[in-house]
XYZ file of C-alpha atoms in Angstrom:
261
model
C -4.720 -29.105 5.415
C -5.221 -26.311 2.750
C -2.516 -24.286 0.898
C -3.482 -21.231 3.052
C -3.134 -23.020 6.129
C 0.552 -24.381 4.701
C 1.454 -20.709 3.991
C 0.389 -19.533 7.587
C 2.491 -22.597 8.799
C 5.660 -22.064 6.794
C 5.626 -18.379 6.699
C 8.204 -17.949 9.634
C 10.539 -20.578 8.477
C 10.587 -19.417 4.790
C 11.028 -15.769 6.176
C 14.160 -17.049 8.213
C 15.411 -18.915 5.424
C 15.292 -16.011 3.273
C 17.090 -13.657 5.420
C 19.710 -16.476 5.786
C 19.927 -16.918 1.992
C 20.414 -13.072 1.708
C 23.088 -12.886 4.459
C 25.112 -15.625 3.145
C 24.874 -14.488 -0.592
C 25.617 -11.036 0.310
C 28.942 -12.035 2.443
C 29.642 -14.306 -0.610
C 29.276 -12.052 -3.500
C 30.450 -8.690 -1.962
C 33.773 -10.739 -0.665
C 34.155 -12.533 -4.020
C 34.997 -15.651 -2.049
C 36.457 -18.519 -3.785
C 34.835 -21.997 -3.616
C 37.119 -22.870 -0.415
C 36.820 -19.694 1.570
C 32.889 -19.411 0.691
C 32.271 -23.324 1.562
C 30.420 -22.242 4.835
C 28.408 -19.639 2.966
C 27.616 -22.222 0.261
C 26.178 -24.557 3.015
C 23.967 -21.745 4.203
C 22.527 -21.358 0.971
C 21.912 -24.827 0.095
C 20.005 -25.080 3.594
C 17.782 -22.197 2.694
C 17.592 -23.605 -0.701
C 16.052 -26.935 0.985
C 13.573 -24.884 2.939
C 12.331 -23.064 -0.339
C 12.051 -26.363 -2.212
C 9.829 -28.045 0.651
C 7.754 -24.762 0.693
C 7.521 -24.791 -3.111
C 6.421 -28.865 -2.920
C 4.041 -28.525 -0.224
C 2.176 -25.528 -2.121
C 2.067 -27.476 -5.228
C 0.596 -30.561 -3.523
C -1.928 -28.776 -1.472
C -2.924 -26.396 -4.450
C -6.716 -26.946 -5.269
C -5.742 -26.979 -9.298
C -2.112 -28.264 -9.331
C -1.768 -27.829 -12.931
C -2.921 -24.438 -12.894
C -0.783 -23.448 -10.076
C 2.329 -25.203 -11.751
C 1.909 -23.435 -14.891
C 1.826 -19.899 -12.994
C 4.908 -20.603 -10.813
C 6.995 -22.018 -13.814
C 9.429 -19.242 -12.792
C 9.887 -20.445 -9.171
C 10.571 -23.900 -10.305
C 13.187 -22.835 -12.768
C 15.046 -20.464 -10.055
C 14.837 -23.337 -7.663
C 15.835 -26.135 -10.200
C 18.746 -24.137 -12.320
C 21.813 -23.486 -10.901
C 22.553 -21.022 -13.097
C 19.513 -19.175 -12.169
C 20.564 -19.029 -8.296
C 21.026 -15.572 -8.264
C 17.176 -15.074 -8.835
C 16.547 -17.025 -5.885
C 16.465 -13.640 -4.191
C 13.030 -13.391 -6.056
C 11.882 -15.754 -3.652
C 13.227 -13.655 -0.718
C 11.310 -10.567 -2.212
C 7.947 -12.517 -2.237
C 8.457 -13.808 1.082
C 9.271 -10.373 2.829
C 6.391 -8.988 0.748
C 3.874 -11.444 2.067
C 5.029 -10.776 5.650
C 5.425 -7.170 5.557
C 2.257 -6.257 3.254
C -0.388 -6.631 6.247
C 2.082 -4.896 8.819
C 2.311 -1.855 6.515
C -1.016 -1.516 5.094
C -2.090 1.748 5.309
C 1.475 3.119 5.395
C 1.900 2.564 1.567
C 4.405 5.019 0.797
C 6.603 3.877 3.687
C 6.210 0.138 2.413
C 6.720 1.146 -1.098
C 10.413 2.912 -0.253
C 11.429 -0.197 1.735
C 10.291 -2.601 -0.827
C 12.341 -0.349 -3.535
C 15.500 -0.352 -1.413
C 15.313 -4.015 -0.768
C 14.638 -4.689 -4.552
C 17.636 -2.318 -5.481
C 20.044 -4.063 -2.815
C 19.324 -7.511 -4.319
C 19.466 -6.380 -7.881
C 22.834 -4.993 -7.080
C 23.765 -8.242 -5.449
C 22.607 -10.447 -8.539
C 24.413 -8.119 -10.915
C 27.887 -8.008 -9.102
C 27.653 -11.945 -8.798
C 26.968 -12.498 -12.694
C 29.320 -9.671 -13.529
C 32.283 -9.118 -11.339
C 34.088 -12.072 -13.105
C 33.275 -11.665 -16.486
C 35.855 -10.247 -18.940
C 34.866 -7.009 -20.186
C 32.393 -6.196 -17.752
C 32.390 -2.711 -15.718
C 30.391 -3.763 -12.669
C 33.010 -5.370 -10.619
C 32.470 -4.183 -6.977
C 29.391 -3.713 -4.978
C 29.931 0.137 -4.509
C 29.544 0.170 -8.632
C 26.654 -2.445 -8.343
C 24.601 -0.364 -5.928
C 25.172 2.941 -7.764
C 23.836 1.134 -10.982
C 21.124 -0.348 -9.141
C 20.216 3.205 -7.591
C 20.382 4.952 -11.047
C 18.346 2.073 -12.881
C 15.663 1.863 -10.233
C 15.114 5.933 -10.414
C 15.179 5.366 -14.381
C 17.982 7.932 -14.232
C 20.301 5.894 -16.319
C 23.815 7.395 -16.522
C 25.183 4.520 -18.717
C 28.570 4.836 -16.513
C 27.872 1.269 -15.596
C 25.506 -1.299 -17.452
C 25.424 -5.413 -17.361
C 26.428 -7.391 -20.185
C 25.222 -10.766 -19.081
C 21.609 -12.068 -20.024
C 20.630 -12.462 -16.083
C 22.225 -9.050 -15.551
C 19.921 -7.248 -18.106
C 16.980 -9.179 -16.980
C 17.576 -7.805 -13.836
C 18.053 -4.323 -14.772
C 14.874 -4.542 -17.077
C 13.058 -5.547 -13.780
C 14.679 -2.638 -11.780
C 13.680 -0.223 -14.655
C 9.883 -1.624 -14.566
C 10.042 -1.619 -10.689
C 11.348 1.973 -10.787
C 8.363 3.249 -13.121
C 6.010 1.482 -10.567
C 7.759 2.930 -7.325
C 7.556 6.348 -8.775
C 3.819 5.806 -9.785
C 2.795 4.474 -6.457
C 4.385 7.232 -4.575
C 3.030 9.671 -6.866
C -0.526 8.533 -6.460
C -0.249 8.425 -2.817
C 0.729 11.908 -2.883
C -1.919 12.869 -5.309
C -4.535 10.783 -2.943
C -3.323 12.452 0.510
C -3.697 15.871 -1.494
C -7.423 14.974 -2.596
C -8.151 13.745 1.075
C -6.747 16.806 2.752
C -8.814 19.149 0.455
C -12.009 16.759 0.540
C -11.599 16.772 4.646
C -11.150 20.769 4.520
C -14.203 20.991 2.219
C -16.264 18.476 4.234
C -15.571 20.915 7.518
C -16.303 23.959 5.764
C -19.629 22.333 4.418
C -20.550 21.344 8.254
C -19.753 24.888 9.444
C -22.086 26.093 6.891
C -24.697 23.735 7.407
C -24.483 24.469 11.044
C -24.901 28.453 10.281
C -28.107 27.532 8.023
C -29.629 25.521 10.731
C -28.777 28.187 13.559
C -30.344 30.726 10.865
C -33.623 28.363 9.876
C -34.021 28.191 14.043
C -33.724 31.723 14.360
C -36.158 32.482 11.660
C -38.585 29.415 12.932
C -38.514 31.253 16.343
C -39.349 34.630 14.697
C -42.129 33.296 12.777
C -43.482 31.594 15.859
C -43.147 34.937 17.811
C -44.955 36.894 14.918
C -47.519 34.327 14.910
C -48.405 34.524 18.484
C -48.133 38.463 18.215
C -50.556 38.334 15.206
C -52.906 35.798 17.118
C -53.047 38.290 20.150
C -53.976 41.256 18.046
C -56.467 39.142 16.435
C -57.927 38.259 19.511
C -57.749 41.869 20.808
C -59.435 43.256 17.801
C -62.301 40.681 18.116
C -62.823 41.703 21.665
C -62.871 45.333 21.170
C -65.303 44.652 17.796
C -67.622 42.610 20.073
C -67.616 45.374 22.718
C -68.375 48.206 20.092
C -71.029 45.909 18.865
C -72.472 45.483 22.348
C -72.407 49.153 23.201
C -74.164 50.214 19.784
C -76.757 47.535 20.446
C -77.429 48.897 24.235
C -77.766 52.398 22.925
C -80.433 51.399 20.326
C -82.618 49.469 23.026
C -82.355 52.369 25.638
C -85.611 54.613 25.890
C -84.989 58.194 25.453
C -84.682 60.962 28.077
C -88.269 62.378 29.058
C -87.054 65.009 31.438
Protein backbone atom coordinates (compact mmCIF):
# COMPACT_ATOMS: atom_id res chain seq x y z
CA UNK A 1 0.00 0.00 0.00
CA UNK A 2 1.39 3.35 -1.07
CA UNK A 3 0.33 6.83 -0.01
CA UNK A 4 -1.02 7.51 -3.49
CA UNK A 5 -3.07 4.30 -3.39
CA UNK A 6 -4.39 5.26 0.05
CA UNK A 7 -5.48 8.65 -1.26
CA UNK A 8 -7.38 7.04 -4.12
CA UNK A 9 -9.11 4.57 -1.76
CA UNK A 10 -10.11 7.26 0.74
CA UNK A 11 -11.01 9.89 -1.85
CA UNK A 12 -14.75 9.28 -1.91
CA UNK A 13 -15.17 8.58 1.84
CA UNK A 14 -13.31 11.74 2.77
CA UNK A 15 -15.25 13.75 0.18
CA UNK A 16 -18.55 12.47 1.60
CA UNK A 17 -17.34 13.23 5.13
CA UNK A 18 -16.34 16.73 4.03
CA UNK A 19 -19.82 17.44 2.65
CA UNK A 20 -21.45 16.01 5.78
CA UNK A 21 -19.18 18.21 7.88
CA UNK A 22 -20.05 21.30 5.82
CA UNK A 23 -23.80 20.63 5.96
CA UNK A 24 -23.87 19.95 9.71
CA UNK A 25 -21.59 22.87 10.43
CA UNK A 26 -23.74 25.19 8.29
CA UNK A 27 -26.91 24.24 10.18
CA UNK A 28 -25.17 24.57 13.52
CA UNK A 29 -23.65 27.98 12.78
CA UNK A 30 -26.45 29.64 10.79
CA UNK A 31 -29.04 28.43 13.29
CA UNK A 32 -26.80 29.43 16.22
CA UNK A 33 -27.92 26.23 17.93
CA UNK A 34 -27.27 25.73 21.61
CA UNK A 35 -25.59 22.46 22.74
CA UNK A 36 -28.92 20.65 23.32
CA UNK A 37 -30.48 21.63 19.99
CA UNK A 38 -27.31 21.02 18.01
CA UNK A 39 -26.45 17.63 19.52
CA UNK A 40 -27.30 15.76 16.33
CA UNK A 41 -25.16 18.16 14.27
CA UNK A 42 -22.32 17.72 16.74
CA UNK A 43 -22.53 13.95 16.27
CA UNK A 44 -22.23 14.34 12.50
CA UNK A 45 -19.31 16.74 12.96
CA UNK A 46 -17.43 14.32 15.18
CA UNK A 47 -18.15 11.46 12.75
CA UNK A 48 -16.68 13.47 9.87
CA UNK A 49 -13.78 14.47 12.11
CA UNK A 50 -13.08 10.76 12.77
CA UNK A 51 -12.87 10.13 9.00
CA UNK A 52 -10.42 13.04 8.68
CA UNK A 53 -8.29 11.61 11.50
CA UNK A 54 -8.17 8.16 9.87
CA UNK A 55 -7.22 9.74 6.55
CA UNK A 56 -4.49 11.83 8.20
CA UNK A 57 -3.10 8.83 10.13
CA UNK A 58 -3.08 6.66 6.99
CA UNK A 59 -1.24 9.26 4.95
CA UNK A 60 1.28 9.82 7.72
CA UNK A 61 1.92 6.08 8.10
CA UNK A 62 2.33 5.51 4.35
CA UNK A 63 4.36 8.66 3.62
CA UNK A 64 7.80 7.80 2.13
CA UNK A 65 9.38 10.38 4.45
CA UNK A 66 7.15 10.57 7.49
CA UNK A 67 9.10 13.29 9.25
CA UNK A 68 9.07 15.54 6.22
CA UNK A 69 5.38 14.92 5.54
CA UNK A 70 4.57 15.52 9.22
CA UNK A 71 6.37 18.87 9.23
CA UNK A 72 4.70 19.98 5.99
CA UNK A 73 1.23 19.12 7.34
CA UNK A 74 1.46 20.51 10.88
CA UNK A 75 -1.49 22.79 10.14
CA UNK A 76 -3.74 19.80 9.50
CA UNK A 77 -2.65 18.20 12.76
CA UNK A 78 -3.39 21.42 14.66
CA UNK A 79 -6.81 21.74 13.02
CA UNK A 80 -7.66 18.14 13.90
CA UNK A 81 -6.24 18.21 17.44
CA UNK A 82 -7.25 21.61 18.83
CA UNK A 83 -10.98 22.16 19.52
CA UNK A 84 -10.56 25.93 19.26
CA UNK A 85 -9.51 25.53 15.63
CA UNK A 86 -12.51 23.41 14.66
CA UNK A 87 -13.85 26.06 12.24
CA UNK A 88 -10.63 25.77 10.28
CA UNK A 89 -11.45 22.13 9.53
CA UNK A 90 -13.22 23.59 6.53
CA UNK A 91 -9.70 23.90 5.10
CA UNK A 92 -9.71 20.11 4.92
CA UNK A 93 -13.03 20.29 3.08
CA UNK A 94 -11.57 22.73 0.57
CA UNK A 95 -8.48 20.57 0.03
CA UNK A 96 -10.59 17.46 -0.60
CA UNK A 97 -12.93 19.24 -3.01
CA UNK A 98 -9.91 20.74 -4.79
CA UNK A 99 -8.26 17.32 -5.21
CA UNK A 100 -11.47 15.79 -6.48
CA UNK A 101 -12.61 18.58 -8.78
CA UNK A 102 -9.25 19.68 -10.12
CA UNK A 103 -8.91 16.91 -12.71
CA UNK A 104 -12.60 16.97 -13.61
CA UNK A 105 -12.48 20.67 -14.47
CA UNK A 106 -9.06 20.70 -16.02
CA UNK A 107 -9.17 22.81 -19.18
CA UNK A 108 -12.03 24.92 -17.73
CA UNK A 109 -9.89 26.92 -15.38
CA UNK A 110 -12.07 30.00 -15.07
CA UNK A 111 -15.14 27.94 -14.13
CA UNK A 112 -13.14 26.03 -11.56
CA UNK A 113 -11.59 29.16 -10.06
CA UNK A 114 -14.98 30.87 -9.72
CA UNK A 115 -16.47 27.75 -8.11
CA UNK A 116 -13.51 27.47 -5.73
CA UNK A 117 -13.77 31.16 -4.85
CA UNK A 118 -17.50 30.81 -4.11
CA UNK A 119 -16.84 27.78 -1.91
CA UNK A 120 -14.03 29.58 -0.14
CA UNK A 121 -16.21 32.64 0.48
CA UNK A 122 -19.01 30.47 1.88
CA UNK A 123 -16.68 28.57 4.18
CA UNK A 124 -15.01 31.79 5.27
CA UNK A 125 -18.39 33.33 6.07
CA UNK A 126 -19.38 30.29 8.13
CA UNK A 127 -16.10 30.32 10.04
CA UNK A 128 -16.27 34.03 10.84
CA UNK A 129 -19.91 33.86 11.87
CA UNK A 130 -19.14 30.93 14.15
CA UNK A 131 -16.32 32.70 15.99
CA UNK A 132 -17.87 36.20 15.95
CA UNK A 133 -21.62 35.94 16.42
CA UNK A 134 -21.56 35.46 20.20
CA UNK A 135 -18.61 37.74 20.98
CA UNK A 136 -19.44 41.04 22.73
CA UNK A 137 -18.69 44.00 20.49
CA UNK A 138 -18.62 41.92 17.27
CA UNK A 139 -20.40 43.35 14.21
CA UNK A 140 -20.79 40.09 12.29
CA UNK A 141 -23.74 38.37 13.96
CA UNK A 142 -25.77 36.83 11.11
CA UNK A 143 -25.02 34.77 8.03
CA UNK A 144 -26.16 37.63 5.80
CA UNK A 145 -23.60 39.94 7.35
CA UNK A 146 -20.97 37.18 7.21
CA UNK A 147 -21.49 36.36 3.53
CA UNK A 148 -21.52 40.08 2.64
CA UNK A 149 -18.25 40.52 4.52
CA UNK A 150 -16.76 37.46 2.78
CA UNK A 151 -17.74 38.74 -0.68
CA UNK A 152 -16.34 42.22 -0.15
CA UNK A 153 -13.17 40.69 1.33
CA UNK A 154 -12.47 38.09 -1.34
CA UNK A 155 -13.04 40.69 -4.06
CA UNK A 156 -10.60 43.00 -2.22
CA UNK A 157 -13.26 45.75 -2.02
CA UNK A 158 -13.29 46.01 1.77
CA UNK A 159 -15.98 48.57 2.61
CA UNK A 160 -15.18 48.28 6.30
CA UNK A 161 -18.81 48.11 7.42
CA UNK A 162 -18.21 44.60 8.78
CA UNK A 163 -14.94 43.21 10.06
CA UNK A 164 -13.77 40.42 12.39
CA UNK A 165 -12.36 41.15 15.84
CA UNK A 166 -11.18 37.67 16.85
CA UNK A 167 -7.83 36.12 15.98
CA UNK A 168 -9.32 33.26 13.96
CA UNK A 169 -11.65 35.68 12.18
CA UNK A 170 -8.74 37.87 11.17
CA UNK A 171 -6.76 34.85 9.98
CA UNK A 172 -9.71 33.88 7.79
CA UNK A 173 -9.91 37.46 6.52
CA UNK A 174 -6.23 37.39 5.56
CA UNK A 175 -6.72 34.09 3.74
CA UNK A 176 -9.72 35.47 1.85
CA UNK A 177 -7.83 38.61 0.82
CA UNK A 178 -4.91 36.60 -0.51
CA UNK A 179 -7.32 34.21 -2.24
CA UNK A 180 -9.17 37.14 -3.80
CA UNK A 181 -5.96 38.48 -5.30
CA UNK A 182 -5.13 34.99 -6.60
CA UNK A 183 -8.62 34.56 -8.09
CA UNK A 184 -8.47 37.90 -9.90
CA UNK A 185 -4.96 37.10 -11.13
CA UNK A 186 -5.95 33.68 -12.46
CA UNK A 187 -9.06 35.01 -14.21
CA UNK A 188 -7.11 37.91 -15.75
CA UNK A 189 -4.34 35.57 -16.87
CA UNK A 190 -6.87 33.15 -18.35
CA UNK A 191 -8.60 35.92 -20.32
CA UNK A 192 -5.23 37.21 -21.54
CA UNK A 193 -4.20 33.70 -22.56
CA UNK A 194 -7.51 33.25 -24.40
CA UNK A 195 -7.00 36.53 -26.28
CA UNK A 196 -3.44 35.60 -27.20
CA UNK A 197 -4.60 32.17 -28.34
CA UNK A 198 -7.39 33.70 -30.43
CA UNK A 199 -5.04 36.19 -32.08
CA UNK A 200 -2.46 33.45 -32.65
CA UNK A 201 -5.06 31.17 -34.22
CA UNK A 202 -6.27 33.97 -36.50
CA UNK A 203 -2.70 34.87 -37.45
CA UNK A 204 -1.91 31.23 -38.15
CA UNK A 205 -5.00 30.95 -40.35
CA UNK A 206 -3.99 34.06 -42.27
CA UNK A 207 -0.45 32.73 -42.67
CA UNK A 208 -1.83 29.46 -43.98
CA UNK A 209 -3.90 31.35 -46.54
CA UNK A 210 -0.87 33.41 -47.60
CA UNK A 211 1.27 30.29 -47.86
CA UNK A 212 -1.42 28.62 -49.97
CA UNK A 213 -1.56 31.63 -52.29
CA UNK A 214 2.26 31.72 -52.53
CA UNK A 215 2.34 28.02 -53.36
CA UNK A 216 -0.34 28.55 -56.02
CA UNK A 217 1.62 31.42 -57.57
CA UNK A 218 4.83 29.37 -57.44
CA UNK A 219 3.04 26.51 -59.20
CA UNK A 220 1.77 28.89 -61.88
CA UNK A 221 5.25 30.39 -62.34
CA UNK A 222 6.77 26.93 -62.51
CA UNK A 223 4.20 25.86 -65.12
CA UNK A 224 4.89 29.06 -67.09
CA UNK A 225 8.64 28.43 -66.91
CA UNK A 226 8.14 24.90 -68.19
CA UNK A 227 5.92 26.18 -71.02
CA UNK A 228 8.45 28.87 -71.99
CA UNK A 229 11.27 26.37 -71.82
CA UNK A 230 9.37 24.01 -74.09
CA UNK A 231 8.66 26.80 -76.58
CA UNK A 232 12.28 27.95 -76.56
CA UNK A 233 13.39 24.37 -77.11
CA UNK A 234 10.97 23.99 -80.01
CA UNK A 235 12.13 27.27 -81.57
CA UNK A 236 15.75 26.25 -81.12
CA UNK A 237 15.12 22.95 -82.87
CA UNK A 238 13.23 24.73 -85.67
CA UNK A 239 16.05 27.21 -86.14
CA UNK A 240 18.53 24.35 -86.21
CA UNK A 241 16.48 22.60 -88.90
CA UNK A 242 16.19 25.75 -90.99
CA UNK A 243 19.92 26.40 -90.61
CA UNK A 244 20.71 22.86 -91.68
CA UNK A 245 18.38 23.20 -94.70
CA UNK A 246 20.00 26.46 -95.76
CA UNK A 247 23.47 24.99 -95.41
CA UNK A 248 22.45 21.96 -97.47
CA UNK A 249 21.02 24.15 -100.23
CA UNK A 250 24.18 26.30 -100.34
CA UNK A 251 26.34 23.21 -100.56
CA UNK A 252 24.19 21.79 -103.36
CA UNK A 253 24.39 25.01 -105.34
CA UNK A 254 28.18 25.01 -105.21
CA UNK A 255 28.49 21.42 -106.40
CA UNK A 256 25.99 21.64 -109.33
CA UNK A 257 27.69 22.33 -112.85
CA UNK A 258 26.76 25.51 -114.69
CA UNK A 259 24.15 25.33 -117.43
CA UNK A 260 25.91 25.04 -121.01
CA UNK A 261 22.94 25.85 -123.19
